[in-house]
PDB file of N, CA and C in Angstrom:
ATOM      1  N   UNK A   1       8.249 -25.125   3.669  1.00 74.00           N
ATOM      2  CA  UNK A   1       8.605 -23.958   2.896  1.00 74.00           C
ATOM      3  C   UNK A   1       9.690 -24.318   1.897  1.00 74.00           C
ATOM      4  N   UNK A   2       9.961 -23.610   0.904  1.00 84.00           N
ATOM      5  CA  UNK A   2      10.606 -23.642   0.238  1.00 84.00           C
ATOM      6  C   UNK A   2      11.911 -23.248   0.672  1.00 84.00           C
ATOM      7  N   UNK A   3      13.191 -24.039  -0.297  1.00 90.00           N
ATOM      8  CA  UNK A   3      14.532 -23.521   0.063  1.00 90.00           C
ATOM      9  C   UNK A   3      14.805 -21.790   0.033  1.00 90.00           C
ATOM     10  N   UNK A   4      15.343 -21.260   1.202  1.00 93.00           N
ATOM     11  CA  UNK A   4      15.335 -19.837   0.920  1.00 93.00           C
ATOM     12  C   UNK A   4      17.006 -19.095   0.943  1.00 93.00           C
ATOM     13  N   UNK A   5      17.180 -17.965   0.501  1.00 94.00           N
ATOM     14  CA  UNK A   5      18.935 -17.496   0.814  1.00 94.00           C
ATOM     15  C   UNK A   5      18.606 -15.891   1.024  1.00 94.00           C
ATOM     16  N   UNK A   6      19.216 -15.516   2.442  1.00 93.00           N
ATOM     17  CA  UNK A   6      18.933 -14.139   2.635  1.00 93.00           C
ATOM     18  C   UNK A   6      20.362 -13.361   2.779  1.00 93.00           C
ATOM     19  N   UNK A   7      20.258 -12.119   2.772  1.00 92.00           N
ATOM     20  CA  UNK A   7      21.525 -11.495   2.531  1.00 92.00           C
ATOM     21  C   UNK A   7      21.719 -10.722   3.979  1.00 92.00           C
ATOM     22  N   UNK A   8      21.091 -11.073   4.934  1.00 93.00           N
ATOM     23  CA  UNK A   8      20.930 -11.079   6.609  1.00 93.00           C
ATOM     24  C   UNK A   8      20.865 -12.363   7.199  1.00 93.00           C
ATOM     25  N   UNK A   9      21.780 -12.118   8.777  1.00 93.00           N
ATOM     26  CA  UNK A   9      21.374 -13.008   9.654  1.00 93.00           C
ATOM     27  C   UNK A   9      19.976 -13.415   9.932  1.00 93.00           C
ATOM     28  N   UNK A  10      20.008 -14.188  10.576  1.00 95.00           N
ATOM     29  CA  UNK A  10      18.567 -14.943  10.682  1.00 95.00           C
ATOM     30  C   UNK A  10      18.626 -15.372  11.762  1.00 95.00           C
ATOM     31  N   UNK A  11      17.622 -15.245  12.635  1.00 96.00           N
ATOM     32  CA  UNK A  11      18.046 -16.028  14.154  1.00 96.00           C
ATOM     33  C   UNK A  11      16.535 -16.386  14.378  1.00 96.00           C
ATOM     34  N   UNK A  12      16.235 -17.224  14.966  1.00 96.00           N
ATOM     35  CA  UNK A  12      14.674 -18.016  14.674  1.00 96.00           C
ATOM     36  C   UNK A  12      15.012 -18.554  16.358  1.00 96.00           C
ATOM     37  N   UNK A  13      13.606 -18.401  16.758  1.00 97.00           N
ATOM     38  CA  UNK A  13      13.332 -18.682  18.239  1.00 97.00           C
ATOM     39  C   UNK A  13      11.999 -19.954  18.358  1.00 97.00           C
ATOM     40  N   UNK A  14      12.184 -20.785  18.619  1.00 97.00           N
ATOM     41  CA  UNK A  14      11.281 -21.744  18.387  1.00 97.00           C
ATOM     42  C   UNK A  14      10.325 -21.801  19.914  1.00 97.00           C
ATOM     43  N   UNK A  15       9.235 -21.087  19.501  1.00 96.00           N
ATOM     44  CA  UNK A  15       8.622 -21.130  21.178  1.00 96.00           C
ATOM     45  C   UNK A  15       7.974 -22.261  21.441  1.00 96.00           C
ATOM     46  N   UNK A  16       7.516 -23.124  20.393  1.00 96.00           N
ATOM     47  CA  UNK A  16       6.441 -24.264  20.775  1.00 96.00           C
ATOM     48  C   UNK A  16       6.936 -25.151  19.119  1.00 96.00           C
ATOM     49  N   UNK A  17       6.656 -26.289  19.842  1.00 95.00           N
ATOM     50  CA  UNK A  17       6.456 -27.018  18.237  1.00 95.00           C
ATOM     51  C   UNK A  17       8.057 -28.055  18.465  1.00 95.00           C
ATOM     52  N   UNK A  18       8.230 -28.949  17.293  1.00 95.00           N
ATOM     53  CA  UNK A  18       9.446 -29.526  16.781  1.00 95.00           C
ATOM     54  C   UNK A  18       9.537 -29.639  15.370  1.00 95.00           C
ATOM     55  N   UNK A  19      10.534 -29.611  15.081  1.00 95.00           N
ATOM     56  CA  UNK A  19      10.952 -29.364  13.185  1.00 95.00           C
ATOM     57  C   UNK A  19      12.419 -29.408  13.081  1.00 95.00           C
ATOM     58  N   UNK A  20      12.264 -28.968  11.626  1.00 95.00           N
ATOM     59  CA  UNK A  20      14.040 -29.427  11.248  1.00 95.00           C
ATOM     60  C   UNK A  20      14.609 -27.994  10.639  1.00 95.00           C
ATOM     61  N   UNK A  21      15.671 -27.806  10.426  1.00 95.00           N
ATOM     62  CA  UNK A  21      16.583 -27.231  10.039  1.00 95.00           C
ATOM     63  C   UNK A  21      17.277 -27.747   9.026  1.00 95.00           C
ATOM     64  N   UNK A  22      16.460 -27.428   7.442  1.00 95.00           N
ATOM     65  CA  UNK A  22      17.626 -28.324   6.466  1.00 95.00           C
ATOM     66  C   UNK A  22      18.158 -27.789   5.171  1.00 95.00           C
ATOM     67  N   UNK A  23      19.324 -28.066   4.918  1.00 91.00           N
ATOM     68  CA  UNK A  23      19.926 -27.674   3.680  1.00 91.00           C
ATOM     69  C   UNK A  23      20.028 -27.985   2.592  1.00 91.00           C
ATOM     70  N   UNK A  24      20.683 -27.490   1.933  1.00 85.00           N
ATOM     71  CA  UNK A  24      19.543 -28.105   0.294  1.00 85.00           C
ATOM     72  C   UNK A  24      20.788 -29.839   0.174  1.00 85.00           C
ATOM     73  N   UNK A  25      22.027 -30.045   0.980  1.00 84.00           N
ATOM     74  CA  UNK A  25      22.569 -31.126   0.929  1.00 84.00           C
ATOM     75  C   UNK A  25      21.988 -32.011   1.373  1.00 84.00           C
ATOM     76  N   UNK A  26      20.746 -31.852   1.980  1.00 82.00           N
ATOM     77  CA  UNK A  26      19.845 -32.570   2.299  1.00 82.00           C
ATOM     78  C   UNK A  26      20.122 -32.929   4.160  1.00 82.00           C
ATOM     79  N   UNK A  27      21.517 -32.219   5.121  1.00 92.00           N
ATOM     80  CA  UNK A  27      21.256 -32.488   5.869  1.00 92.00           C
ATOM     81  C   UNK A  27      20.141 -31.249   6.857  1.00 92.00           C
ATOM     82  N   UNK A  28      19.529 -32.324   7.336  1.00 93.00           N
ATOM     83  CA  UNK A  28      18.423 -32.159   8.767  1.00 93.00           C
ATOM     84  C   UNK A  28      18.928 -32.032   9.964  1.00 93.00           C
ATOM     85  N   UNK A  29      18.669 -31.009  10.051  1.00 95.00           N
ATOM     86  CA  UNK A  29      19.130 -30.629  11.799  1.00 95.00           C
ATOM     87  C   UNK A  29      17.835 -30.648  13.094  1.00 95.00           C
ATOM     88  N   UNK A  30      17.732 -31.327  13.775  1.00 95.00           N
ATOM     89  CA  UNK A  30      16.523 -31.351  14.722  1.00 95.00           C
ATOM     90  C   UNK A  30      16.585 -30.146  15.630  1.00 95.00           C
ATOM     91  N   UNK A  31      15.357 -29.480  15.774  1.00 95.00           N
ATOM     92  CA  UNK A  31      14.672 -28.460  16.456  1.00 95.00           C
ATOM     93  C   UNK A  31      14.048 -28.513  17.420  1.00 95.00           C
ATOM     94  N   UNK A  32      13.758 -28.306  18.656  1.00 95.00           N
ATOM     95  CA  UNK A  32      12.714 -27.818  19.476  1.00 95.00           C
ATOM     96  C   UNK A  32      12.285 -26.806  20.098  1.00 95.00           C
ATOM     97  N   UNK A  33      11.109 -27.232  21.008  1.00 96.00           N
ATOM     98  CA  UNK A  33      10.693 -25.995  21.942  1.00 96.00           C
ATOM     99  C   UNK A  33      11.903 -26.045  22.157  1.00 96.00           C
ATOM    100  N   UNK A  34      12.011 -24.496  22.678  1.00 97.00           N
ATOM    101  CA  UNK A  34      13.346 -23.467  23.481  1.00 97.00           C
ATOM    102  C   UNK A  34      14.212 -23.215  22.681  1.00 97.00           C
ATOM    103  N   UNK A  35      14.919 -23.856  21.333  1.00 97.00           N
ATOM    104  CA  UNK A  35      15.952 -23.619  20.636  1.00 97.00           C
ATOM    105  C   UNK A  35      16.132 -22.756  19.633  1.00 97.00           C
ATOM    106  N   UNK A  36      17.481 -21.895  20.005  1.00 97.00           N
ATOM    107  CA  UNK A  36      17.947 -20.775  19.225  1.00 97.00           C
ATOM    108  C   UNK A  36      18.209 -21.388  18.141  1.00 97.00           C
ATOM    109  N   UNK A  37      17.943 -21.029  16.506  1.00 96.00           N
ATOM    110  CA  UNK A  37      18.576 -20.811  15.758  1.00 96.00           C
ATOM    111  C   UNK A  37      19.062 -19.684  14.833  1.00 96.00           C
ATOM    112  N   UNK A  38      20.523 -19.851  14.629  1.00 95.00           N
ATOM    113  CA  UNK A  38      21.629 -18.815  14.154  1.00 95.00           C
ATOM    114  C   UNK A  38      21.881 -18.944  12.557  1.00 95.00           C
ATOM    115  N   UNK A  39      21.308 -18.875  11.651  1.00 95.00           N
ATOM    116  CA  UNK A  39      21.556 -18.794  10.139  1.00 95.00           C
ATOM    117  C   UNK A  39      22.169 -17.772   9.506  1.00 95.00           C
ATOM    118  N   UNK A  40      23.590 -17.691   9.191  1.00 93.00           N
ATOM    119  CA  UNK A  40      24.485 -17.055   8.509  1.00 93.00           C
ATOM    120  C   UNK A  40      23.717 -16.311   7.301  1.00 93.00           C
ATOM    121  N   UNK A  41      24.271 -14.757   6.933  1.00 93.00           N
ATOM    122  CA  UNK A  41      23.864 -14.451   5.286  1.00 93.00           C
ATOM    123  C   UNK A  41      24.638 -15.191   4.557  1.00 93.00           C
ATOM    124  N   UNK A  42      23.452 -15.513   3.535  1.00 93.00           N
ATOM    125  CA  UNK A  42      23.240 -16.405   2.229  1.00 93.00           C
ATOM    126  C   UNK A  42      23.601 -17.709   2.381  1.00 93.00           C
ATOM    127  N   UNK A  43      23.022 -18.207   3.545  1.00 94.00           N
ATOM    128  CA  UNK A  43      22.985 -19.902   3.582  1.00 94.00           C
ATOM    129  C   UNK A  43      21.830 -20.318   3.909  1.00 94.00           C
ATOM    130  N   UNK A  44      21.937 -21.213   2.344  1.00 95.00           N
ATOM    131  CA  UNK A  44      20.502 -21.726   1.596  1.00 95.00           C
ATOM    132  C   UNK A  44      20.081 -22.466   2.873  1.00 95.00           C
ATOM    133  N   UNK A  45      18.539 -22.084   2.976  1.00 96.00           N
ATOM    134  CA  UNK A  45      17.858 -23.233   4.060  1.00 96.00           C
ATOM    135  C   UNK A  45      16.256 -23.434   3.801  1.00 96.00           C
ATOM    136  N   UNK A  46      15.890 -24.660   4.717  1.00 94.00           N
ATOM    137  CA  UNK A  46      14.713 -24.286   4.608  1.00 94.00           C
ATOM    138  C   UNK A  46      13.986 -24.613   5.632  1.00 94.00           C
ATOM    139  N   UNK A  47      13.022 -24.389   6.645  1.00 94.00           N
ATOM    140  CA  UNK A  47      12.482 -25.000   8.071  1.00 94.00           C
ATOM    141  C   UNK A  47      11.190 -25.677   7.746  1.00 94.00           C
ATOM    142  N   UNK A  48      11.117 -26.886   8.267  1.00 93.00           N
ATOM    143  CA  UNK A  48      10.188 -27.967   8.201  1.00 93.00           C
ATOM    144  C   UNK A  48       9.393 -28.126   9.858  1.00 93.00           C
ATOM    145  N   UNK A  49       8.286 -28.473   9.854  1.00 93.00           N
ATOM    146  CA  UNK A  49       7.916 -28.806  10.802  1.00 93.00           C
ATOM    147  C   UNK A  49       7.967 -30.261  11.018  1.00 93.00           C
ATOM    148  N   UNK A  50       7.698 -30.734  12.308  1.00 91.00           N
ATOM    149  CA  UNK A  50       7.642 -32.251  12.628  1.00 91.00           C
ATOM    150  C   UNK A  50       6.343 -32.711  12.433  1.00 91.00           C
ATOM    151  N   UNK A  51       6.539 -34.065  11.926  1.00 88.00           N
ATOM    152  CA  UNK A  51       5.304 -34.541  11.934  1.00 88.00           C
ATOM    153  C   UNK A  51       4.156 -34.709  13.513  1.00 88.00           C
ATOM    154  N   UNK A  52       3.113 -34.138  13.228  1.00 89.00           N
ATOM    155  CA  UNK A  52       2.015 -33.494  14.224  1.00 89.00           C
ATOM    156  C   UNK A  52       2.719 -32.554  15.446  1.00 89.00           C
ATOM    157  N   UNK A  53       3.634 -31.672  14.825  1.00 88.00           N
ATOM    158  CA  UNK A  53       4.259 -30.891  15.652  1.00 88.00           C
ATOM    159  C   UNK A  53       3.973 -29.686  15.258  1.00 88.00           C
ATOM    160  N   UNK A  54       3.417 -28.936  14.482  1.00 89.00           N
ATOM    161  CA  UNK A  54       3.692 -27.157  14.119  1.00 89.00           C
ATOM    162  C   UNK A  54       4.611 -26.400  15.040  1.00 89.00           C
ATOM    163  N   UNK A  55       5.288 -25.574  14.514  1.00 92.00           N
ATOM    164  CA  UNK A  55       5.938 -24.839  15.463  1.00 92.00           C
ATOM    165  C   UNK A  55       5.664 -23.700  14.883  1.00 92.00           C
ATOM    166  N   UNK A  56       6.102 -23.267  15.905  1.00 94.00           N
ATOM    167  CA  UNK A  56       5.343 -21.362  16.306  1.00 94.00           C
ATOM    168  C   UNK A  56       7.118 -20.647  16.172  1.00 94.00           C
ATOM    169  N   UNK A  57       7.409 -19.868  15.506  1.00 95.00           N
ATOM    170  CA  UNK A  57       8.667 -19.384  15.114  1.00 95.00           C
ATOM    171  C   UNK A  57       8.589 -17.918  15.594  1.00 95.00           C
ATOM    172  N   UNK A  58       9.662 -17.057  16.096  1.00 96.00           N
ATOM    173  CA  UNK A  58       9.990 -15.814  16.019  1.00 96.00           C
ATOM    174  C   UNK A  58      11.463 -15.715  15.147  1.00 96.00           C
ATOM    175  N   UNK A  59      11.207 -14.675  14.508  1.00 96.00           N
ATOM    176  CA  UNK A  59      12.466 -14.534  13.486  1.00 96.00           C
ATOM    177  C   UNK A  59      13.024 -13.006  14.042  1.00 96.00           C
ATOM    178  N   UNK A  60      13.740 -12.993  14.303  1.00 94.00           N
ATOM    179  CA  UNK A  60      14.773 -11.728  14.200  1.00 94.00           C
ATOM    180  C   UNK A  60      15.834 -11.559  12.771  1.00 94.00           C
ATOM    181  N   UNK A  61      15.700 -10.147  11.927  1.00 94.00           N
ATOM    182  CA  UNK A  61      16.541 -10.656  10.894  1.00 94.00           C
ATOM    183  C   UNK A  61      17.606  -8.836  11.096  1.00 94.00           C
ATOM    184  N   UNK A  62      18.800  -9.294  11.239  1.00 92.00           N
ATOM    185  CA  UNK A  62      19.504  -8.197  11.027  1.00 92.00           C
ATOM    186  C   UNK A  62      20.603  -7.938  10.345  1.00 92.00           C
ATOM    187  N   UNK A  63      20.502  -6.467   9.591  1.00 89.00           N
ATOM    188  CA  UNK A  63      21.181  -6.567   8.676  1.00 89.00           C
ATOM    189  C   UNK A  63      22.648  -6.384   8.880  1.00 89.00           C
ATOM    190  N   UNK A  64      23.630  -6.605   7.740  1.00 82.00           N
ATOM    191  CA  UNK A  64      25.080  -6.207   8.120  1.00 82.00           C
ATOM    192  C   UNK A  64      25.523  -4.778   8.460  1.00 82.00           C
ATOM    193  N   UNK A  65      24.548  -3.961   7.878  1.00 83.00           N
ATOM    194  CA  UNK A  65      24.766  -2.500   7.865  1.00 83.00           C
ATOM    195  C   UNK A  65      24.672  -2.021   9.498  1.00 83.00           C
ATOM    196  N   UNK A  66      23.469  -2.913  10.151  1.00 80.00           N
ATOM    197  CA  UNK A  66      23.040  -2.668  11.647  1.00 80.00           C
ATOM    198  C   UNK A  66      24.584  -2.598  12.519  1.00 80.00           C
ATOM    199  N   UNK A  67      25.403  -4.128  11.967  1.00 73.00           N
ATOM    200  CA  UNK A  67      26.709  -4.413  12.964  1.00 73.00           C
ATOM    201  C   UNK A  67      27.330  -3.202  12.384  1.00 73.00           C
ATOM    202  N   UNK A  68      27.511  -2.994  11.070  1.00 78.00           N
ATOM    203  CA  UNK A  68      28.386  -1.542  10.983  1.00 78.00           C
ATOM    204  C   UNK A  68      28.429  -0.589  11.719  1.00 78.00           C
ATOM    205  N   UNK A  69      27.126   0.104  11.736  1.00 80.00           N
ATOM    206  CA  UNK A  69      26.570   0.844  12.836  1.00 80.00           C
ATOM    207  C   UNK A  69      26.673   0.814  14.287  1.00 80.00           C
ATOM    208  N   UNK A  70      26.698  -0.391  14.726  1.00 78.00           N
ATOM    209  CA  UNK A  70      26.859  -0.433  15.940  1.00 78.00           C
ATOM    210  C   UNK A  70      28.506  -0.464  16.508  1.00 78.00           C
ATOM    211  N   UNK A  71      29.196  -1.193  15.440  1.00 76.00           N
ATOM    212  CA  UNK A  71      30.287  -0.894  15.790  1.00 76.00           C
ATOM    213  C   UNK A  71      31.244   0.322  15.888  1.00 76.00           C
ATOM    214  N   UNK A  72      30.855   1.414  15.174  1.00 71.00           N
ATOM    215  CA  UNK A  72      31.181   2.699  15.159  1.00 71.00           C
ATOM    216  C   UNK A  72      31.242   3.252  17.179  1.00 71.00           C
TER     217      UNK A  72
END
């Protein structure tokens, strides 16, 4: 995929598969089955799969307005 920047958290659940986690500085972060990932709003990324690996992703994306809300 292409490099992306969202103005929400991002939290990505990797149920199957291995891949990377990378930034446009070019560093690669390694992924697997079971691993949470936590992506800050508006930090550029982009997720790669491993070679003969596909991974199967769940994304949760929530917004800042949600924590507002909840914190009330």
């Amino acid at each position: 995929m292409d490099p992306v920047r969202h103005d929400f958290l991002k939290i990505v659940f990797l149920s199957s598969g291995q891949g990377f986690l990378v930034y446009p500085e070019g560093e690669r972060l390694p992924a697997q089955e079971g691993n949470l990932l936590v992506i800050p709003p508006g930090c550029e990324h982009c997720l790669e799969d491993g070679p003969h690996t596909p991974t199967n992703l769940y994304v949760l994306s929530i917004w800042r307005r949600v924590f507002e809300v909840a914190a009330l």
